[in-house]
XYZ file of C-alpha atoms in Angstrom:
562
model
C -10.779 143.552 13.149
C -7.139 143.082 14.133
C -6.253 141.124 10.967
C -7.458 144.076 8.892
C -6.153 146.995 10.934
C -2.932 145.289 12.030
C -3.440 146.504 15.617
C -2.761 144.364 18.663
C -5.042 144.304 21.696
C -3.709 146.272 24.638
C -2.634 144.409 27.742
C -3.875 145.768 31.015
C -1.770 146.164 34.159
C -3.355 143.152 35.879
C -2.328 140.872 33.027
C 1.230 142.179 33.181
C 1.361 141.625 36.957
C -0.036 138.115 36.595
C 2.535 137.294 33.936
C 5.337 138.694 36.123
C 4.181 136.577 39.072
C 3.974 133.498 36.853
C 7.504 134.145 35.598
C 8.790 134.431 39.176
C 7.139 131.161 40.110
C 8.591 129.499 37.040
C 12.098 130.741 37.925
C 11.707 129.433 41.505
C 10.502 126.081 40.212
C 13.420 125.771 37.808
C 15.884 126.709 40.564
C 14.412 124.037 42.847
C 14.642 121.447 40.093
C 18.260 122.375 39.445
C 19.176 122.018 43.123
C 17.402 118.670 43.357
C 19.161 117.459 40.239
C 22.569 118.520 41.576
C 21.920 116.792 44.906
C 20.827 113.614 43.165
C 23.851 113.729 40.870
C 26.173 114.087 43.871
C 24.544 111.133 45.613
C 24.823 109.039 42.482
C 28.461 110.027 42.019
C 29.292 109.205 45.648
C 27.583 105.826 45.463
C 29.335 104.929 42.208
C 32.681 106.064 43.608
C 32.090 103.981 46.713
C 31.429 100.911 44.592
C 34.270 101.531 42.148
C 36.802 102.036 44.950
C 35.985 98.694 46.594
C 39.110 96.591 47.007
C 40.427 93.867 49.280
C 40.647 96.180 52.272
C 37.364 97.904 51.331
C 38.466 101.507 52.099
C 35.213 102.828 50.691
C 33.267 101.239 53.550
C 35.651 101.956 56.423
C 33.472 104.715 57.808
C 30.367 102.527 57.704
C 32.201 99.676 59.421
C 33.442 102.002 62.152
C 29.946 103.440 62.523
C 28.523 99.948 63.034
C 31.110 99.288 65.784
C 30.306 102.608 67.454
C 26.565 101.956 67.409
C 27.090 98.525 68.954
C 29.178 100.008 71.745
C 26.677 102.763 72.493
C 23.809 100.263 72.497
C 25.618 98.212 75.206
C 26.708 101.226 77.277
C 24.927 99.838 80.376
C 25.128 96.102 79.703
C 28.915 95.760 79.809
C 29.429 97.692 83.100
C 26.667 95.568 84.668
C 28.425 92.389 83.525
C 31.702 93.734 84.894
C 30.094 94.287 88.308
C 28.867 90.662 88.328
C 32.362 89.355 87.545
C 33.863 91.589 90.227
C 31.454 90.340 92.895
C 32.100 86.727 91.880
C 35.878 87.182 92.141
C 35.514 88.207 95.794
C 34.975 84.516 96.648
C 38.696 83.784 96.027
C 40.315 87.233 95.895
C 40.561 90.177 98.268
C 37.806 92.745 97.857
C 40.162 95.630 97.176
C 41.608 93.781 94.169
C 38.168 93.115 92.766
C 37.055 96.710 93.324
C 40.279 98.111 91.846
C 39.849 95.965 88.746
C 36.214 97.054 88.477
C 37.147 100.750 88.567
C 39.819 100.262 85.909
C 37.440 98.438 83.566
C 34.672 101.029 84.021
C 37.153 103.895 83.428
C 38.397 102.280 80.206
C 34.792 101.731 79.140
C 33.873 105.371 79.819
C 36.855 106.468 77.705
C 35.716 104.245 74.826
C 32.099 105.449 75.057
C 33.167 109.097 75.063
C 35.213 108.460 71.951
C 32.194 106.802 70.315
C 29.933 109.764 71.145
C 32.396 112.211 69.608
C 32.611 110.072 66.486
C 28.828 110.070 66.063
C 28.613 113.830 66.697
C 31.152 114.648 63.962
C 30.084 115.198 60.347
C 30.928 112.394 58.004
C 32.785 114.742 55.691
C 35.031 115.877 58.563
C 35.910 112.362 59.772
C 39.380 111.047 58.988
C 38.673 107.311 59.012
C 42.285 106.225 59.581
C 42.817 108.605 62.500
C 39.610 107.538 64.192
C 40.347 103.872 63.637
C 43.720 104.309 65.320
C 41.998 106.003 68.253
C 39.504 103.202 68.604
C 42.252 100.579 68.415
C 44.151 102.295 71.252
C 41.011 102.721 73.347
C 40.061 99.077 72.798
C 43.593 98.017 73.663
C 43.313 99.856 76.979
C 39.938 98.203 77.520
C 41.463 94.779 76.723
C 44.359 95.334 79.110
C 41.976 96.193 81.936
C 40.014 93.024 81.224
C 43.302 91.097 81.205
C 43.796 92.326 84.750
C 40.955 90.003 85.777
C 43.402 87.105 85.341
C 45.629 88.668 87.995
C 42.852 89.154 90.571
C 43.499 86.786 93.491
C 46.823 85.434 92.169
C 48.697 86.065 95.426
C 45.822 84.899 97.573
C 45.288 81.664 95.654
C 48.970 80.629 95.457
C 49.076 78.776 98.806
C 45.906 76.880 98.113
C 46.452 76.058 94.501
C 45.219 72.505 95.014
C 42.048 73.365 96.781
C 38.568 73.200 95.263
C 38.238 77.003 95.458
C 41.363 77.488 93.353
C 40.082 75.002 90.787
C 36.726 76.772 90.612
C 38.364 80.189 90.232
C 40.413 79.049 87.245
C 37.427 77.429 85.563
C 35.476 80.646 86.160
C 38.371 82.586 84.619
C 38.220 80.360 81.536
C 34.439 80.885 81.289
C 34.920 84.637 81.623
C 37.333 84.553 78.682
C 34.757 82.740 76.534
C 32.036 85.255 77.448
C 34.326 88.173 76.689
C 35.364 86.697 73.327
C 31.729 86.154 72.342
C 30.723 89.707 73.307
C 33.672 91.387 71.622
C 33.215 89.240 68.505
C 29.605 90.472 68.280
C 30.480 94.130 68.825
C 33.824 94.547 67.017
C 33.670 92.017 64.158
C 33.210 94.874 61.673
C 36.829 95.973 62.345
C 39.239 93.109 62.939
C 42.033 95.292 64.307
C 39.776 96.568 67.089
C 38.646 93.007 67.859
C 42.202 91.743 68.168
C 43.243 94.717 70.334
C 40.387 94.019 72.752
C 40.661 90.216 73.046
C 44.325 89.232 72.696
C 45.453 90.765 76.036
C 42.790 88.843 77.957
C 43.625 85.570 76.188
C 47.342 86.009 76.800
C 46.750 86.764 80.491
C 44.465 83.743 81.005
C 46.779 81.364 79.121
C 49.810 82.677 81.061
C 48.102 82.178 84.408
C 47.017 78.636 83.523
C 50.505 77.706 82.312
C 52.004 79.076 85.551
C 50.075 76.437 87.523
C 52.162 73.648 85.952
C 49.335 71.108 85.933
C 48.507 69.063 82.794
C 44.810 69.819 83.223
C 45.507 73.550 83.162
C 47.816 73.040 80.185
C 44.882 71.507 78.357
C 42.626 74.328 79.530
C 45.120 76.900 78.260
C 45.287 75.118 74.891
C 41.513 75.182 74.733
C 41.586 78.921 75.448
C 43.891 79.485 72.481
C 41.744 77.278 70.245
C 38.560 79.059 71.327
C 40.168 82.409 70.574
C 41.177 81.271 67.089
C 37.691 79.849 66.492
C 36.040 83.108 67.504
C 38.386 84.986 65.181
C 37.189 82.830 62.285
C 33.585 83.502 63.273
C 34.327 87.218 63.465
C 35.877 87.060 59.992
C 32.643 85.573 58.659
C 30.583 88.274 60.360
C 32.912 90.883 58.894
C 32.381 89.474 55.400
C 28.613 89.453 55.914
C 28.605 93.063 57.105
C 30.753 94.062 54.146
C 28.405 92.356 51.695
C 25.457 94.085 53.344
C 27.146 97.459 52.880
C 27.871 96.663 49.238
C 24.238 95.741 48.629
C 23.121 98.924 50.355
C 25.481 100.972 48.191
C 24.094 99.288 45.083
C 20.570 100.020 46.288
C 21.494 103.671 46.871
C 22.981 103.782 43.387
C 19.796 102.380 41.879
C 17.640 104.776 43.876
C 19.779 107.733 42.817
C 19.645 106.547 39.203
C 15.866 106.202 39.437
C 15.584 109.691 40.893
C 17.755 111.006 38.086
C 15.611 109.268 35.481
C 12.499 110.573 37.221
C 13.859 114.103 37.001
C 14.580 113.566 33.320
C 11.108 112.149 32.703
C 9.508 114.963 34.705
C 11.437 117.492 32.669
C 10.378 115.797 29.442
C 6.762 115.656 30.617
C 6.806 119.330 31.588
C 8.339 120.246 28.245
C 5.663 118.201 26.494
C 2.946 119.886 28.543
C 4.433 123.288 27.760
C 4.592 122.396 24.072
C 1.004 121.135 24.170
C -0.094 124.315 25.930
C 1.759 126.429 23.385
C 0.126 124.422 20.601
C -3.317 124.962 22.081
C -2.686 128.683 22.503
C -1.362 128.882 18.952
C -4.365 127.058 17.536
C -6.777 129.167 19.564
C -5.128 132.308 18.220
C -4.913 131.021 14.670
C -8.555 129.944 14.826
C -9.593 133.569 14.638
C -6.703 134.704 12.486
C -7.380 132.015 9.855
C -11.146 131.721 9.897
C -11.884 135.422 9.617
C -9.976 136.102 6.379
C -10.972 132.684 5.036
C -14.657 133.434 5.527
C -14.124 136.753 3.753
C -12.426 134.992 0.841
C -15.232 132.441 0.612
C -17.900 135.168 0.827
C -16.340 137.294 -1.927
C -15.749 134.177 -4.057
C -19.404 133.186 -3.662
C -20.503 136.684 -4.743
C -18.248 136.466 -7.786
C -19.388 132.915 -8.568
C -23.060 133.899 -8.395
C -22.408 137.081 -10.450
C -24.493 139.060 -7.974
C -22.933 142.357 -9.092
C -23.109 141.604 -12.769
C -21.980 139.056 -15.306
C -18.304 138.465 -15.948
C -16.951 139.542 -19.279
C -15.023 136.287 -19.361
C -16.870 133.127 -18.167
C -13.568 131.672 -16.989
C -13.608 134.083 -14.049
C -16.721 132.405 -12.723
C -14.949 129.028 -12.846
C -12.007 130.555 -11.007
C -14.334 131.929 -8.345
C -15.953 128.497 -8.012
C -12.527 126.885 -7.527
C -11.581 129.531 -4.948
C -14.811 128.895 -3.037
C -14.351 125.102 -3.089
C -10.711 125.411 -1.987
C -11.737 127.716 0.840
C -14.387 125.247 1.997
C -11.795 122.455 1.994
C -9.319 124.578 3.943
C -11.983 125.628 6.461
C -12.959 121.978 6.946
C -9.302 121.089 7.559
C -8.904 123.922 10.079
C -12.045 122.862 11.912
C -10.821 119.252 12.136
C -7.426 120.302 13.476
C -9.017 122.591 16.056
C -11.489 119.912 17.134
C -8.702 117.367 17.578
C -6.545 119.834 19.519
C -9.451 120.685 21.848
C -10.080 116.993 22.495
C -6.395 116.309 23.199
C -6.207 119.335 25.507
C -9.318 118.167 27.407
C -11.263 121.310 26.493
C -13.988 119.640 24.470
C -17.182 119.935 26.514
C -20.074 117.607 25.782
C -23.533 119.174 25.521
C -25.472 116.020 26.386
C -29.125 115.361 25.639
C -31.419 112.494 24.719
C -30.857 111.523 21.067
C -32.023 108.710 18.804
C -29.117 107.295 16.832
C -31.466 106.563 13.927
C -32.308 110.264 13.606
C -28.619 111.176 13.510
C -27.929 108.517 10.879
C -30.876 109.778 8.778
C -29.478 113.322 8.865
C -26.092 112.091 7.687
C -27.797 109.985 5.020
C -29.562 113.045 3.619
C -26.298 115.036 3.586
C -24.393 112.325 1.695
C -27.177 111.043 -0.556
C -26.294 113.269 -3.513
C -22.602 112.444 -3.229
C -23.389 108.707 -3.146
C -25.655 108.990 -6.190
C -23.018 110.884 -8.182
C -20.468 108.194 -7.355
C -22.829 105.292 -8.020
C -22.704 103.945 -4.460
C -25.782 102.604 -2.705
C -26.521 103.658 0.883
C -28.291 100.973 2.916
C -29.793 101.638 6.365
C -30.696 98.873 8.840
C -32.017 100.155 12.168
C -33.302 97.991 14.980
C -36.861 99.145 15.834
C -37.956 100.581 19.184
C -34.486 101.617 20.313
C -34.292 103.939 23.292
C -32.611 107.310 23.236
C -28.997 107.654 24.278
C -27.611 110.428 26.481
C -24.925 111.932 24.219
C -23.686 115.084 22.570
C -25.733 115.233 19.375
C -23.165 117.282 17.461
C -20.368 114.861 18.391
C -22.410 111.785 17.448
C -23.359 113.419 14.138
C -19.690 114.111 13.436
C -18.816 110.482 14.269
C -21.467 109.120 11.914
C -20.655 111.639 9.163
C -16.906 110.903 9.293
C -17.428 107.148 9.134
C -19.929 107.348 6.259
C -17.743 109.837 4.351
C -14.719 107.526 4.693
C -16.776 104.577 3.492
C -17.975 106.555 0.434
C -14.411 107.617 -0.390
C -13.122 104.065 -0.560
C -16.158 102.299 -2.034
C -15.914 101.896 -5.829
C -18.764 102.502 -8.270
C -21.494 99.925 -7.938
C -20.622 99.195 -4.316
C -22.668 99.786 -1.199
C -22.292 101.353 2.231
C -24.360 99.860 5.016
C -25.252 101.710 8.237
C -26.466 99.468 11.075
C -27.840 100.570 14.437
C -28.634 97.883 16.991
C -28.496 97.086 20.687
C -26.486 94.459 22.512
C -27.510 92.010 25.228
C -26.045 94.317 27.894
C -28.223 97.240 26.795
C -25.513 99.208 24.978
C -26.175 100.568 21.473
C -23.918 99.892 18.499
C -23.402 101.963 15.347
C -21.755 100.058 12.493
C -20.683 101.441 9.114
C -19.675 98.740 6.627
C -18.432 99.055 3.053
C -17.234 96.680 0.350
C -14.238 98.727 -0.743
C -10.641 97.569 -1.202
C -10.015 97.287 2.564
C -6.965 98.174 4.651
C -3.915 95.927 5.188
C -3.674 94.612 8.750
C -0.263 96.197 9.344
C -1.639 99.633 8.384
C -4.579 99.658 10.814
C -2.561 101.318 13.641
C -1.262 103.893 11.165
C -4.694 105.014 9.952
C -5.770 105.549 13.575
C -3.007 108.129 14.085
C -3.380 111.816 13.339
C -2.701 112.545 9.649
C -2.171 108.828 9.069
C -3.310 107.336 5.760
C -3.029 103.869 4.301
C -1.178 102.995 1.131
C -4.416 102.607 -0.833
C -5.684 106.060 0.178
C -3.512 107.796 -2.398
C -4.766 105.522 -5.189
C -8.432 104.703 -4.611
C -9.773 107.473 -2.367
C -10.519 111.112 -2.702
C -8.420 113.755 -0.987
C -8.336 113.646 2.815
C -6.362 114.839 5.812
C -6.132 111.653 7.863
C -7.914 113.228 10.843
C -11.363 111.647 10.507
C -10.727 108.378 12.348
C -8.628 109.919 15.189
C -11.445 112.431 15.800
C -14.001 109.606 15.808
C -11.980 107.593 18.313
C -11.468 110.595 20.608
C -15.157 111.554 20.539
C -16.222 107.976 21.253
C -13.836 107.800 24.222
C -15.293 111.054 25.558
C -18.615 109.177 25.717
C -16.917 106.259 27.562
C -17.484 104.120 24.492
C -15.211 101.975 22.322
C -14.276 102.223 18.667
C -13.131 99.230 16.643
C -11.922 99.133 13.056
C -12.005 95.816 11.185
C -10.728 95.450 7.650
C -9.431 92.873 5.241
C -7.927 93.359 1.802
C -10.455 93.135 -1.046
C -13.267 92.431 1.433
C -14.075 95.890 2.749
C -13.932 97.717 6.059
C -16.189 97.718 9.102
C -16.182 100.537 11.697
C -17.953 99.738 14.980
C -18.912 102.310 17.636
C -20.206 100.951 20.947
C -21.856 103.279 23.450
C -22.042 101.894 27.014
C -25.363 100.902 28.543
C -24.982 103.690 31.102
C -25.818 106.101 28.280
C -28.947 104.231 27.209
C -32.148 105.819 28.499
C -34.690 103.295 29.764
C -37.719 105.274 28.640
C -38.643 108.196 26.400
C -41.557 110.672 26.489
C -44.467 109.252 24.536
C -47.660 111.140 23.597
C -50.805 109.736 22.061
C -53.124 112.113 20.239
C -53.007 115.776 21.260
C -50.575 116.614 24.021
C -52.079 117.957 27.220
C -50.532 121.381 27.869
C -51.096 121.058 31.601
C -49.308 117.730 31.871
C -45.666 117.714 32.881
C -43.075 116.545 30.418
C -42.300 112.878 31.244
C -38.782 112.543 32.582
C -36.475 110.072 30.795
C -34.192 108.121 33.109
C -30.640 107.119 32.200
C -29.157 104.013 33.756
C -26.563 104.669 36.485
C -26.801 108.398 35.924
C -28.149 111.341 37.952
C -31.673 112.519 37.267
C -32.123 115.103 34.540
C -33.118 118.506 35.874
C -36.337 120.233 34.856
C -34.381 122.934 33.019
C -32.661 120.303 30.865
C -35.972 118.543 30.299
C -37.614 121.733 29.087
C -34.897 122.193 26.481
C -35.226 118.630 25.171
C -37.047 118.195 21.876
C -40.101 115.918 22.514
C -40.874 113.014 20.211
C -44.373 112.002 19.132
C -45.485 108.511 18.356
C -48.355 108.132 15.881
C -50.910 105.409 16.081
C -49.015 103.487 13.444
C -45.935 103.611 15.648
C -43.812 105.714 13.295
C -41.820 108.401 15.122
C -41.704 111.898 13.796
C -40.651 115.317 15.146
C -42.347 118.656 15.434
């Protein structure tokens, strides 16, 4: 054995290759995590910088505001030229056609220039965009666009001068005023995100319309010109409100991006912590699996040699004290082996490697086995063991070894804490829903209410354990709870100071078998073994049924095994 010879098992080439591949995958995974973390950190830093740099002029959002203006312009790339064509055709009623067509070509050319500038802005990378340079370009392009629209006020001026008092002249000036209102509304919708661009595109048109109306020298047109100025100012106030709304929307979006980046950062941290915990748990499981052999093998040798010395199989000791020493060594080894087994069982359960070997079992039989094992200990301590089993209970589909360990741990704990003259009661019964309940009750000193969560933790012990109980590791109850949960059951611990403790294990009704094989008299060898059926569970195969230990029922109704 390796612990005797000191030799290590040789690793084959396949294992080395597998480990190398696993290391490469781990390095790639760590590199990907690092890149993701750096990207998230950069996004978080940018969002925080954007929020921290917010001022009255909001320079942090200038690019976003310009981008909103550009998207609006590109979305209306066809609508505005179509509207311009309608205005040009309408102006031909009072103006020469060449003037209307010339104005139309100028407006469309200015619009094409603005759209080309917008397309170049959208094609450029955000990091390469100088916001102030591009804003100046857009202001100039919009100014050219506004000047061309201002030319609409000059269309038909010469032709309408001789007939200024006619109905056609009146209609043309009213139409000009309506055109100004439409233009202000459209430009306010498109360019409200950048007030400088809005002013550059609307002021020339307003000035041209007001100038033409004032040139007519009529009080009505004076009033109309005043209304044009008032409408322009009103639309500027509306645009200011839209600008504030857009700015608030961008701020909220930046805050949302900051929160998302922070959540992603926390998720990376939690994922890293979870992976470290999983790695630590895996390392713990591997360590315990290795130490299982490394500890048990020499410990069994120590216990075997100590038992030989204690029994004086090779001859009597010259000094009787040696036999007592051997007895102490054997008892200490048994205690240490029990502790190792409990730790390994708990680690297997936590790692999800504890496999249930399920079969049909009577809880009363398991409790009787535990009773026999602990009877001598209870008699030596002066504690009475009381059994109360509900008759005619069905079998349950469980792991017999696990259920025995549950019952043994609960009864052992009850014996530890029950004083001389006390009693430990084991109750097995069924509920109205068909589930079966195992209860272990004692009349010991009890557990304080604030210490109940502590005793359910691994290696946790109450304050009275060091005074009234025998030595323990604090693993019994956590193992019981884990094994019960593996059976989809529930475990409840009730206790009150100076009134005792009650441990309740409930197995679900899905593990209760509705029938059990019953034989009267001599079993017929040719008859098939009756098949027990478990509620809400798949049928038991014939191979499992052949391995099941049959139960006989005598004429008196008392079950016994053979």
